[in-house]
Coordinates of C-alpha atoms in Angstrom, one line a residue:
Chain A
M6 CA -15.5 -8.0 -9.3
S7 CA -15.5 -5.4 -7.0
A8 CA -16.0 -5.3 -3.8
A9 CA -18.1 -1.9 -4.4
T10 CA -20.6 -4.0 -6.7
A11 CA -20.3 -7.2 -4.2
A12 CA -21.2 -5.4 -1.5
R13 CA -24.6 -3.7 -3.5
R14 CA -25.6 -6.0 -4.4
R15 CA -25.6 -7.5 -0.5
D16 CA -27.1 -4.5 0.1
A17 CA -30.0 -4.7 -2.2
A18 CA -30.7 -8.1 -1.0
P19 CA -31.4 -8.2 2.4
E20 CA -32.5 -11.8 3.1
A21 CA -32.1 -14.0 6.0
G22 CA -28.9 -15.2 7.5
P23 CA -28.0 -19.2 7.6
A24 CA -31.3 -21.1 6.9
R25 CA -30.9 -23.0 10.6
G26 CA -34.7 -23.0 11.0
P27 CA -36.3 -21.5 13.8
S28 CA -35.6 -17.3 14.0
R29 CA -33.9 -18.0 17.5
G30 CA -30.5 -19.0 16.2
S31 CA -30.6 -16.2 13.5
A32 CA -31.5 -13.7 16.8
A33 CA -28.5 -15.1 18.3
H34 CA -26.3 -14.7 15.0
R35 CA -27.2 -11.2 14.1
A36 CA -26.7 -10.1 18.1
L37 CA -22.8 -12.1 18.1
S38 CA -22.6 -10.4 14.7
Y39 CA -23.2 -6.7 15.9
V40 CA -20.9 -7.2 18.6
V41 CA -18.4 -8.4 16.9
L42 CA -19.0 -5.3 13.8
V43 CA -18.8 -2.9 16.8
G44 CA -15.9 -4.4 18.6
F45 CA -14.2 -4.9 15.3
A46 CA -14.7 -1.5 14.1
L47 CA -13.7 0.2 17.5
L48 CA -10.4 -2.2 17.4
A49 CA -10.0 -0.5 13.7
L50 CA -10.6 3.4 15.4
G51 CA -8.7 3.1 18.7
P52 CA -5.3 4.2 17.9
V53 CA -6.7 7.1 15.4
V54 CA -8.8 8.1 18.5
T55 CA -5.7 8.0 20.4
V56 CA -3.9 10.5 18.1
V57 CA -6.7 12.7 17.9
A58 CA -7.3 13.2 21.5
E59 CA -4.0 13.7 22.2
A60 CA -3.3 16.7 19.5
L61 CA -6.6 18.3 21.0
S62 CA -5.1 17.8 24.7
P63 CA -3.0 20.7 26.7
E64 CA 0.9 20.2 26.3
R65 CA 1.3 21.1 30.0
A66 CA -1.1 21.7 33.0
A67 CA -0.1 25.7 32.7
D68 CA -2.2 25.5 29.0
G69 CA -4.9 24.8 31.2
T70 CA -7.6 22.1 30.6
G71 CA -10.2 20.8 27.9
L72 CA -9.3 21.1 24.4
R73 CA -6.4 22.8 22.8
P74 CA -7.4 23.0 18.9
Q75 CA -4.0 25.6 19.3
N76 CA -1.7 23.0 19.3
F77 CA -2.5 22.8 15.3
A78 CA -1.5 26.3 14.7
D79 CA 1.7 25.4 17.2
A80 CA 2.3 22.2 14.8
W81 CA 2.1 24.2 11.5
V82 CA 3.8 27.2 12.2
Q83 CA 6.8 25.8 15.2
G84 CA 7.3 22.0 14.0
R85 CA 7.5 23.6 10.6
F86 CA 4.1 21.2 9.2
G87 CA 2.9 24.1 7.2
D88 CA 6.3 24.1 5.2
Y89 CA 6.1 20.2 5.0
M90 CA 2.9 19.4 3.7
A91 CA 3.5 22.6 1.2
T92 CA 6.1 20.3 -0.2
S93 CA 4.1 17.4 -0.3
A94 CA 1.2 19.0 -2.5
L95 CA 3.9 20.2 -4.7
V96 CA 5.8 16.8 -4.9
A97 CA 2.3 15.0 -5.2
L98 CA 1.1 17.9 -7.9
V99 CA 3.9 16.8 -10.4
V100 CA 3.3 12.8 -9.6
V101 CA 0.2 12.7 -10.1
V102 CA -0.6 14.9 -13.3
A103 CA 2.5 13.3 -15.1
A104 CA 1.5 10.3 -14.0
T105 CA -1.9 10.1 -14.9
L106 CA -1.0 12.0 -18.4
L107 CA 1.6 9.4 -19.1
S108 CA -0.8 6.3 -18.4
I109 CA -3.5 7.7 -20.0
M110 CA -1.5 7.8 -23.3
S111 CA 0.1 4.4 -23.0
G112 CA -2.7 2.5 -21.8
Y113 CA -4.5 3.7 -25.0
A114 CA -2.1 2.5 -27.1
F115 CA -2.3 -0.6 -25.6
G116 CA -5.4 -1.2 -24.6
T117 CA -6.8 0.0 -28.7
M118 CA -3.9 -0.4 -30.7
E119 CA -1.9 -3.5 -32.4
F120 CA 1.4 -2.9 -32.8
R121 CA 4.7 -5.0 -32.9
G122 CA 6.5 -5.8 -29.3
R123 CA 2.9 -4.9 -27.3
E124 CA 3.4 -8.0 -25.4
V125 CA 6.4 -7.7 -24.6
L126 CA 6.5 -3.9 -23.6
F127 CA 3.1 -4.2 -21.4
Y128 CA 5.0 -7.1 -19.8
L129 CA 7.8 -5.0 -19.2
F130 CA 5.3 -2.5 -17.2
L131 CA 4.1 -4.8 -15.2
L132 CA 6.9 -6.0 -13.8
G133 CA 7.7 -2.1 -12.7
I134 CA 4.5 -2.8 -10.2
M135 CA 6.3 -5.2 -8.6
V136 CA 10.1 -4.2 -7.9
P137 CA 10.4 -2.9 -4.6
T138 CA 10.9 0.8 -3.9
E139 CA 14.5 -0.6 -2.0
V140 CA 15.8 -2.3 -5.1
V141 CA 16.2 1.0 -7.2
V142 CA 16.3 3.8 -4.8
V143 CA 20.2 2.9 -3.7
P144 CA 21.6 3.3 -7.3
L145 CA 18.6 6.2 -7.8
F146 CA 20.3 8.5 -5.5
F147 CA 24.1 7.8 -6.6
D148 CA 23.4 8.4 -10.0
L149 CA 20.7 11.6 -9.6
R150 CA 23.3 12.9 -7.2
T151 CA 25.8 12.8 -10.1
L152 CA 23.2 14.6 -12.0
G153 CA 22.5 17.2 -9.8
L154 CA 19.0 16.4 -9.2
T155 CA 19.1 15.1 -5.1
D156 CA 17.8 17.7 -3.2
T157 CA 15.4 19.2 -5.8
V158 CA 11.1 18.4 -6.6
W159 CA 12.2 16.3 -9.2
G160 CA 14.5 13.6 -7.4
I161 CA 11.6 13.3 -5.1
A162 CA 9.0 13.1 -8.0
L163 CA 10.6 11.5 -11.0
P164 CA 11.1 8.1 -9.2
Q165 CA 7.4 8.3 -7.8
V166 CA 6.3 9.2 -11.4
A167 CA 8.3 5.8 -12.8
Q168 CA 6.1 3.9 -10.2
S169 CA 2.7 5.2 -10.9
V170 CA 3.3 4.8 -14.7
A171 CA 4.1 1.6 -14.0
F172 CA 0.5 0.7 -12.6
G173 CA -1.1 3.1 -14.5
T174 CA -0.2 1.9 -17.5
Y175 CA -1.7 -1.4 -16.4
W176 CA -5.1 0.1 -14.9
M177 CA -5.9 2.7 -17.9
R178 CA -5.1 -0.6 -20.2
A179 CA -7.7 -2.3 -18.6
Y180 CA -9.9 0.7 -18.5
F181 CA -9.6 1.3 -22.4
R182 CA -10.2 -2.9 -23.5
T183 CA -13.8 -2.7 -22.5
T184 CA -14.5 0.7 -24.3
N185 CA -17.1 0.5 -26.9
R186 CA -15.4 -0.2 -31.0
S187 CA -17.7 0.7 -31.9
L188 CA -17.5 4.5 -30.4
I189 CA -14.2 4.5 -31.6
E190 CA -14.8 3.3 -35.2
A191 CA -18.0 6.1 -35.3
A192 CA -15.2 8.3 -34.4
R193 CA -12.5 7.9 -36.9
L194 CA -14.9 8.1 -39.7
D195 CA -16.0 11.6 -38.8
G196 CA -12.5 12.2 -39.3
A197 CA -11.1 11.9 -35.4
G198 CA -7.1 11.4 -35.3
P199 CA -6.1 9.2 -32.6
H200 CA -5.5 12.3 -30.2
R201 CA -8.8 13.4 -30.8
V202 CA -10.7 9.6 -30.4
L203 CA -8.5 10.2 -27.2
W204 CA -9.1 13.4 -25.7
S205 CA -12.5 14.0 -26.6
V206 CA -14.1 10.7 -26.6
L207 CA -12.7 8.1 -24.6
V208 CA -10.9 10.3 -21.7
P209 CA -14.3 12.4 -21.1
I210 CA -17.0 8.9 -20.9
G211 CA -13.7 7.4 -18.7
R212 CA -13.8 9.5 -15.9
P213 CA -14.6 7.2 -13.1
A214 CA -11.4 5.0 -14.2
I215 CA -9.3 7.8 -13.8
T216 CA -10.3 9.5 -10.7
T217 CA -10.0 5.8 -9.4
L218 CA -6.0 6.1 -10.8
V219 CA -5.4 10.0 -9.6
L220 CA -7.0 9.4 -5.9
L221 CA -4.8 5.9 -6.2
V222 CA -1.5 8.1 -6.7
F223 CA -2.2 10.8 -4.9
M224 CA -1.9 8.3 -1.9
W225 CA 0.9 6.7 -2.8
T226 CA 2.8 9.9 -3.3
W227 CA 1.6 11.6 -0.4
N228 CA 2.0 8.6 1.9
E229 CA 5.6 8.0 0.6
F230 CA 8.5 7.8 2.6
L231 CA 11.5 6.3 1.5
I232 CA 12.0 7.8 -1.4
P233 CA 11.9 11.6 0.1
L234 CA 14.0 10.2 2.8
V235 CA 16.8 9.1 0.7
M236 CA 16.5 11.8 -2.4
A237 CA 16.9 14.9 0.0
P238 CA 19.3 14.2 2.1
A239 CA 20.2 18.1 2.7
G240 CA 17.1 18.7 4.7
R241 CA 15.7 21.7 3.1
L242 CA 13.1 19.8 1.0
R243 CA 10.7 17.7 3.5
T244 CA 7.4 15.6 2.8
A245 CA 4.9 15.8 5.5
P246 CA 5.5 12.2 6.7
L247 CA 9.4 12.9 6.5
G248 CA 8.8 15.9 8.5
L249 CA 6.6 14.1 11.1
A250 CA 9.3 11.0 11.2
L251 CA 12.2 13.8 12.0
F252 CA 10.3 15.5 14.4
Q253 CA 9.7 12.6 16.4
G254 CA 13.2 11.5 16.4
Q255 CA 14.0 15.3 17.7
Y256 CA 12.0 15.8 20.2
T257 CA 11.3 13.7 23.1
Q258 CA 8.8 16.0 24.7
G259 CA 6.0 17.8 22.7
T260 CA 3.7 14.6 22.5
S261 CA 0.9 17.1 21.7
L262 CA 2.3 18.7 18.9
L263 CA 3.7 15.5 17.5
A264 CA 0.3 14.1 17.8
A265 CA -1.3 17.2 15.9
G266 CA 1.4 17.1 13.5
A267 CA 0.2 13.2 12.9
V268 CA -3.2 14.6 12.4
L269 CA -1.8 17.0 10.1
V270 CA 0.0 14.4 7.5
A271 CA -2.8 12.2 7.6
L272 CA -5.6 14.6 6.7
P273 CA -5.8 15.2 3.3
V274 CA -5.6 12.0 2.4
V275 CA -8.3 10.8 4.9
V276 CA -10.6 13.8 4.0
V277 CA -10.7 12.6 -0.1
Y278 CA -11.3 9.2 1.4
L279 CA -14.2 9.7 3.5
V280 CA -15.8 11.8 0.0
L281 CA -14.9 9.1 -2.5
Q282 CA -13.9 6.4 -0.5
R283 CA -15.9 3.4 -3.0
H284 CA -12.8 4.9 -5.6
F285 CA -10.1 3.9 -2.9
I286 CA -11.6 0.2 -1.8
R287 CA -12.4 0.1 -5.8
G288 CA -8.8 0.6 -6.7
M289 CA -7.0 -0.9 -4.3
L290 CA -8.8 -4.5 -4.5
E291 CA -9.2 -4.2 -8.1
G292 CA -5.6 -2.9 -8.7
A293 CA -4.4 -5.8 -6.5
V294 CA -6.3 -8.7 -8.7
R295 CA -3.9 -9.1 -12.2
E296 CA -5.3 -10.6 -15.3
Chain Z
M10 CA -12.9 -5.2 -33.8
R11 CA -9.3 -3.6 -33.3
G12 CA -8.2 -1.4 -35.9
R13 CA -5.0 0.1 -36.6
A14 CA -4.4 3.6 -36.0
P15 CA -5.2 5.3 -39.2
R16 CA -2.2 7.5 -38.9
G17 CA 0.8 5.4 -39.6
R18 CA 3.1 2.4 -38.0
A19 CA 4.8 5.2 -35.2
T20 CA 1.4 6.2 -33.6
P21 CA 1.2 3.5 -30.9
Y22 CA 4.9 3.6 -30.2
L23 CA 4.2 8.0 -29.9
F24 CA 1.7 7.1 -27.6
V25 CA 3.8 5.1 -25.5
A26 CA 7.2 6.4 -25.8
P27 CA 6.7 9.3 -22.8
A28 CA 5.7 6.5 -20.0
L29 CA 8.1 4.5 -21.0
A30 CA 11.2 7.2 -21.0
V31 CA 10.3 7.8 -17.6
Y32 CA 9.6 4.4 -16.5
G33 CA 13.0 3.4 -18.0
A34 CA 15.3 5.8 -16.5
F35 CA 14.1 6.2 -13.2
L36 CA 12.7 2.4 -12.6
L37 CA 14.5 -0.1 -15.1
Y38 CA 17.8 1.4 -15.3
P39 CA 18.0 1.7 -11.7
L40 CA 17.2 -1.4 -11.0
L41 CA 19.8 -2.4 -13.6
R42 CA 22.3 -0.7 -11.9
A43 CA 21.3 -2.0 -8.5
V44 CA 22.1 -5.6 -9.7
Q45 CA 25.7 -4.4 -11.1
F46 CA 26.1 -2.2 -7.6
S47 CA 25.7 -5.9 -6.1
F48 CA 28.8 -7.4 -7.5
Y49 CA 30.6 -4.7 -6.3
D50 CA 32.8 -3.3 -3.1
F51 CA 31.5 0.1 -3.3
D52 CA 31.4 2.6 -0.5
G53 CA 29.6 5.5 -2.7
L54 CA 32.5 7.6 -2.4
T55 CA 35.3 5.9 -4.2
V56 CA 35.9 3.7 -7.1
G57 CA 34.3 0.3 -6.2
T58 CA 36.3 -3.2 -6.6
P59 CA 34.2 -6.4 -8.4
V60 CA 33.8 -8.7 -5.6
G61 CA 31.6 -11.4 -7.7
L62 CA 29.0 -13.1 -5.5
A63 CA 30.7 -12.1 -1.9
N64 CA 27.9 -9.4 -1.5
Y65 CA 25.0 -12.4 -1.9
A66 CA 27.2 -14.9 0.2
A67 CA 26.9 -12.5 3.3
V68 CA 23.1 -12.6 2.5
L69 CA 23.4 -15.8 3.6
T70 CA 26.4 -15.8 5.7
D71 CA 26.1 -12.6 8.0
T72 CA 24.4 -13.0 11.2
G73 CA 22.7 -9.4 10.7
L74 CA 21.4 -10.1 7.8
R75 CA 20.3 -13.4 8.3
A76 CA 18.5 -12.0 11.2
A77 CA 17.0 -9.4 9.3
F78 CA 15.3 -12.0 6.8
G79 CA 14.6 -14.0 9.7
H80 CA 12.4 -10.9 11.3
A81 CA 11.0 -10.1 7.7
L82 CA 9.4 -14.2 7.8
V83 CA 7.9 -13.7 11.5
L84 CA 6.6 -10.7 10.4
V85 CA 5.0 -12.0 7.3
V86 CA 3.1 -14.5 10.4
F87 CA 1.6 -10.8 12.0
F88 CA 1.1 -9.3 8.7
S89 CA -0.4 -12.2 6.6
L90 CA -1.3 -15.6 8.4
L91 CA -2.8 -14.2 11.6
P92 CA -4.6 -11.8 9.6
L93 CA -5.7 -14.2 7.0
A94 CA -7.5 -16.4 9.8
V95 CA -8.8 -13.6 11.8
G96 CA -10.3 -12.2 8.7
L97 CA -11.6 -15.8 7.7
V98 CA -13.9 -15.6 10.9
L99 CA -15.6 -12.7 10.6
A100 CA -16.0 -11.9 7.0
A101 CA -17.9 -15.9 7.2
L102 CA -19.3 -14.5 10.9
L103 CA -20.8 -10.6 8.9
V104 CA -21.3 -11.6 5.5
R105 CA -24.1 -14.1 5.9
A106 CA -25.5 -11.8 9.0
R107 CA -28.5 -9.6 8.9
V108 CA -27.5 -6.5 10.2
R109 CA -27.4 -2.9 9.2
G110 CA -24.0 -0.2 9.2
L111 CA -21.6 -2.9 7.0
P112 CA -21.1 0.6 4.5
L113 CA -19.7 2.0 7.7
F114 CA -18.2 -0.8 8.8
R115 CA -16.4 -1.1 5.6
T116 CA -15.3 2.4 5.6
V117 CA -13.9 2.4 9.4
V118 CA -11.9 -1.1 9.1
F119 CA -10.1 -0.2 5.4
L120 CA -9.1 3.6 7.3
P121 CA -5.4 2.4 7.7
Q122 CA -5.2 2.0 4.3
V123 CA -5.4 4.9 3.4
I124 CA -3.1 6.7 6.6
A125 CA 0.7 7.4 5.8
M126 CA 2.3 4.2 8.0
V127 CA 4.7 7.0 9.6
V128 CA 1.2 8.6 11.4
L129 CA 0.3 4.9 12.5
A130 CA 3.7 4.5 13.7
V131 CA 3.3 7.8 16.3
A132 CA 0.3 6.7 17.3
W133 CA 1.5 3.0 18.0
R134 CA 4.6 4.1 19.7
R135 CA 2.4 6.0 21.7
I136 CA -0.2 3.0 22.7
Y137 CA 3.3 0.9 23.6
A138 CA 4.9 3.4 25.1
P139 CA 5.7 3.2 28.8
D140 CA 3.2 5.4 30.2
G141 CA 1.1 4.8 27.1
T142 CA -2.2 3.2 26.5
L143 CA -1.7 0.0 26.9
N144 CA 0.0 0.0 30.3
D145 CA -2.5 2.6 31.4
L146 CA -4.9 -0.4 30.6
L147 CA -3.0 -3.0 32.3
R148 CA -2.5 -1.4 35.1
A149 CA -6.2 -0.3 35.1
V150 CA -7.4 -4.6 35.7
G151 CA -4.6 -4.6 38.4
L152 CA -2.0 -6.0 35.9
D153 CA 0.9 -3.7 36.9
A154 CA 3.5 -7.3 36.5
L155 CA 2.9 -7.3 33.3
T156 CA 4.0 -3.2 32.1
R157 CA 7.1 -2.6 30.0
T158 CA 8.7 -0.8 27.4
W159 CA 7.2 -3.1 24.6
L160 CA 9.1 -1.3 22.2
G161 CA 12.3 -1.5 24.0
D162 CA 12.5 -4.7 25.2
Y163 CA 13.9 -7.5 23.2
A164 CA 11.5 -10.2 23.7
T165 CA 8.4 -7.9 23.1
A166 CA 9.6 -5.7 20.1
L167 CA 9.3 -7.7 17.5
P168 CA 6.2 -9.2 18.0
A169 CA 4.8 -5.2 19.3
V170 CA 6.1 -4.3 15.7
G171 CA 4.3 -7.0 14.1
L172 CA 0.8 -6.7 16.0
I173 CA 1.0 -3.0 14.3
G174 CA 0.9 -4.8 10.6
T175 CA -2.0 -7.2 12.2
W176 CA -3.8 -4.0 12.9
V177 CA -3.1 -2.5 9.5
S178 CA -3.8 -5.6 7.6
T179 CA -6.9 -7.2 9.2
G180 CA -9.3 -4.9 7.7
L181 CA -7.9 -5.2 4.1
V182 CA -8.0 -9.0 4.4
T183 CA -12.0 -8.9 5.7
V184 CA -13.3 -6.6 3.3
L185 CA -11.6 -8.8 0.6
L186 CA -12.7 -12.0 1.7
M187 CA -16.3 -10.7 2.5
A188 CA -16.8 -9.4 -0.9
G189 CA -15.7 -12.8 -2.4
M190 CA -18.0 -14.6 -0.4
A191 CA -20.6 -12.2 -1.1
R192 CA -20.6 -13.9 -4.4
V193 CA -21.2 -18.0 -3.0
P194 CA -25.2 -18.3 -3.6
K195 CA -27.3 -18.5 -0.4
E196 CA -29.0 -21.4 -1.7
L197 CA -26.2 -23.8 -1.4
Y198 CA -25.5 -22.7 2.4
E199 CA -29.2 -23.5 2.5
A200 CA -28.9 -26.6 1.1
A201 CA -25.5 -27.6 3.1
S202 CA -27.3 -26.7 6.5
L203 CA -30.4 -28.9 6.0
D204 CA -28.2 -31.5 5.1
G205 CA -26.6 -30.9 8.7
A206 CA -22.9 -29.6 8.1
S207 CA -21.6 -28.0 10.3
P208 CA -20.9 -24.1 9.9
A209 CA -17.3 -25.3 10.2
R210 CA -17.6 -27.9 7.4
Q211 CA -19.9 -24.8 5.2
L212 CA -16.3 -22.7 5.4
R213 CA -14.3 -25.7 4.4
V214 CA -16.2 -27.2 1.9
L215 CA -18.2 -24.2 0.4
T216 CA -16.6 -21.2 1.2
L217 CA -13.1 -21.6 0.9
P218 CA -12.7 -23.0 -2.8
A219 CA -15.1 -20.5 -3.8
I220 CA -12.8 -17.3 -2.6
R221 CA -9.8 -18.6 -3.3
P222 CA -8.9 -15.7 -5.9
E223 CA -9.8 -13.5 -3.0
I224 CA -7.1 -15.4 -0.7
A225 CA -4.5 -15.2 -3.0
V226 CA -4.7 -11.5 -3.2
A227 CA -4.9 -11.3 0.2
L228 CA -1.7 -13.2 0.8
T229 CA 0.2 -11.2 -2.0
L230 CA -0.6 -7.9 -0.5
T231 CA 0.0 -8.5 2.7
I232 CA 3.2 -11.1 2.7
I233 CA 4.9 -8.3 0.6
S234 CA 4.0 -5.6 2.6
A235 CA 5.7 -7.7 5.7
L236 CA 8.8 -8.3 3.2
K237 CA 9.1 -4.5 2.8
T238 CA 8.2 -3.1 5.8
F239 CA 10.3 0.2 6.1
D240 CA 8.5 3.1 7.8
L241 CA 7.1 1.1 10.4
V242 CA 10.3 0.2 11.5
Y243 CA 12.5 3.2 11.4
V244 CA 9.8 5.3 13.2
T245 CA 9.1 2.7 15.9
T246 CA 12.2 1.3 16.8
G247 CA 15.1 2.0 14.3
G248 CA 16.0 -1.6 14.0
G249 CA 16.7 -2.1 18.3
P250 CA 16.5 -2.8 20.5
G251 CA 19.9 -4.4 19.6
T252 CA 19.0 -5.4 16.0
S253 CA 15.9 -7.3 17.4
T254 CA 13.8 -5.3 14.5
T255 CA 15.8 -5.2 11.9
V256 CA 14.5 -6.1 8.9
P257 CA 15.8 -6.6 5.1
S258 CA 14.2 -2.9 3.6
Y259 CA 16.2 -1.4 7.1
E260 CA 19.3 -3.3 6.3
V261 CA 19.3 -1.5 2.7
Y262 CA 18.8 2.1 3.9
R263 CA 21.4 1.8 6.6
R264 CA 23.8 -0.2 4.9
A265 CA 23.6 2.4 1.4
F266 CA 23.0 5.5 3.6
E267 CA 24.8 5.0 6.8
L268 CA 27.5 2.7 7.0
G269 CA 28.8 3.2 3.2
E270 CA 28.5 -0.4 2.5
V271 CA 26.4 0.2 -1.0
G272 CA 27.3 -3.2 -3.1
A273 CA 26.1 -5.2 0.2
A274 CA 22.9 -3.3 0.5
A275 CA 22.3 -3.5 -3.4
A276 CA 22.6 -7.1 -2.7
V277 CA 20.2 -7.0 -0.2
G278 CA 17.8 -4.8 -2.5
V279 CA 18.2 -7.7 -4.9
V280 CA 17.5 -11.0 -2.9
L281 CA 14.8 -8.6 -1.7
T282 CA 12.9 -8.2 -5.3
V283 CA 13.6 -11.3 -6.1
L284 CA 11.6 -13.0 -3.1
V285 CA 8.7 -10.4 -4.0
F286 CA 9.0 -11.6 -7.4
A287 CA 8.4 -15.3 -6.5
V288 CA 5.7 -14.8 -3.7
N289 CA 4.1 -13.3 -6.5
L290 CA 4.5 -16.0 -9.0
V291 CA 4.0 -18.7 -6.0
V292 CA 0.7 -17.6 -4.0
N293 CA -0.9 -16.8 -7.6
R294 CA 0.6 -20.4 -9.0
V295 CA -1.2 -22.3 -6.4
A296 CA -4.9 -21.1 -6.7
D297 CA -4.8 -20.8 -10.1
R298 CA -3.7 -24.6 -10.0
Q299 CA -6.5 -25.5 -7.7
R300 CA -9.0 -23.1 -9.2

């Protein structure tokens, strides 16, 4: 069961709190709940608001007082966050497209076909969901350096495609297992081959599951830190979080510029989250619940 | 009914092959290479010499590494146990309260989950800075004596980093537990109330057994994120002051890419991987047995 459905069910049934009988206990409970609700929300937002406020405040007294949106332009150009964001966008594009396509195909096979070794292969993919980046990044760096892949987009992207494919295979298999068998049979009787069944029948109706996968992979890739840190030692290719971390290490002054950079780095995922939040919450909670 | 693909036995394998190729080359193979590296004394430049289990022995004997794993345990308290305790109380209070705005609340407290850890670390550095928000607040209420450089003080650096984790995890854990609690029928609570069961007893007897799967997921997610902490330490303290906030992931990075102790780094990575698998297994085993 997902948090979203649970929540919807709750919202649909606005019944009383604990049946303590008289409404006074219930009213106190309600008041306390509001205090906790607001207090907790403020605590969660506090650090975020601090950064946004700092990003908008003038660096020096000479810059005047009041809001200073100019900081974002400065961070984009002088702070080179424009370059970092472009690198991140490119890496995210490669990882999302590759991981989604590969996961749809493998999930389709695991979810709808019988074949020898299916169980073993599937557990092999499940294993990858748990393997921490830390352990693979060390040999990856030395082996990809030998192949000349460090300091390239591929060196940053391919290890993340592999990680996302492990989760994506698990996620898409779960979706394909729930699809209607008769739909597949009907398409087959019409003469559709396995590719037609997948791309013309199952993928269009599986858009919600695929959207969730795309969003999660985008978020993980955009926010990833260790892989770009290790795989691009020359510093020519910096993703947004990496650029932010190094910017912070480099300048002790320039807190407004740093804060503006931080807001820029967070913005793409936060905007997508605010628009499509049910996908995020559902995906992150359900994705964690193994069978 | 699970039909065999009509176009021959190779079809399923052809669908799985692309995913398996990338996954094998960029995740499974590096994992095996890490195990191989861990038996060598290897500086990343010259040919390594086999040293048997010496790198693993160092995990147990090297004071720096032992300290790193000790710090990871402390972080588990902050990332996992503290949010679980707080989340249980908050979720129990909120799920049965007749309050408006729960969807908005969920969106807000889940927000830290989607923002890059580097951005959150930058925000919290400002809060903990000598002239930061926390010290400002303390001065405002006359507690000047308590002000300090929170991340630069041996006594406070590790708890300060840990509390950032508490802040990140609590929203996730609360949302997760609320989803589970929403499943418990209201009538059970009403009956228990009529029987004179206190709220604490209701939580223990009714709620906890019902939401065991959610607790297992919350513990698994948060314990693993505590064990794998890297970006947070890299940006806030760099392991310092001294080695007071270094963690296993940070030691992997430092030893492999700064100190040229690649074999030792690989061994730390393998131990970390084993720990992550063990946490998954133990938490889920316990949750299953008691269900």
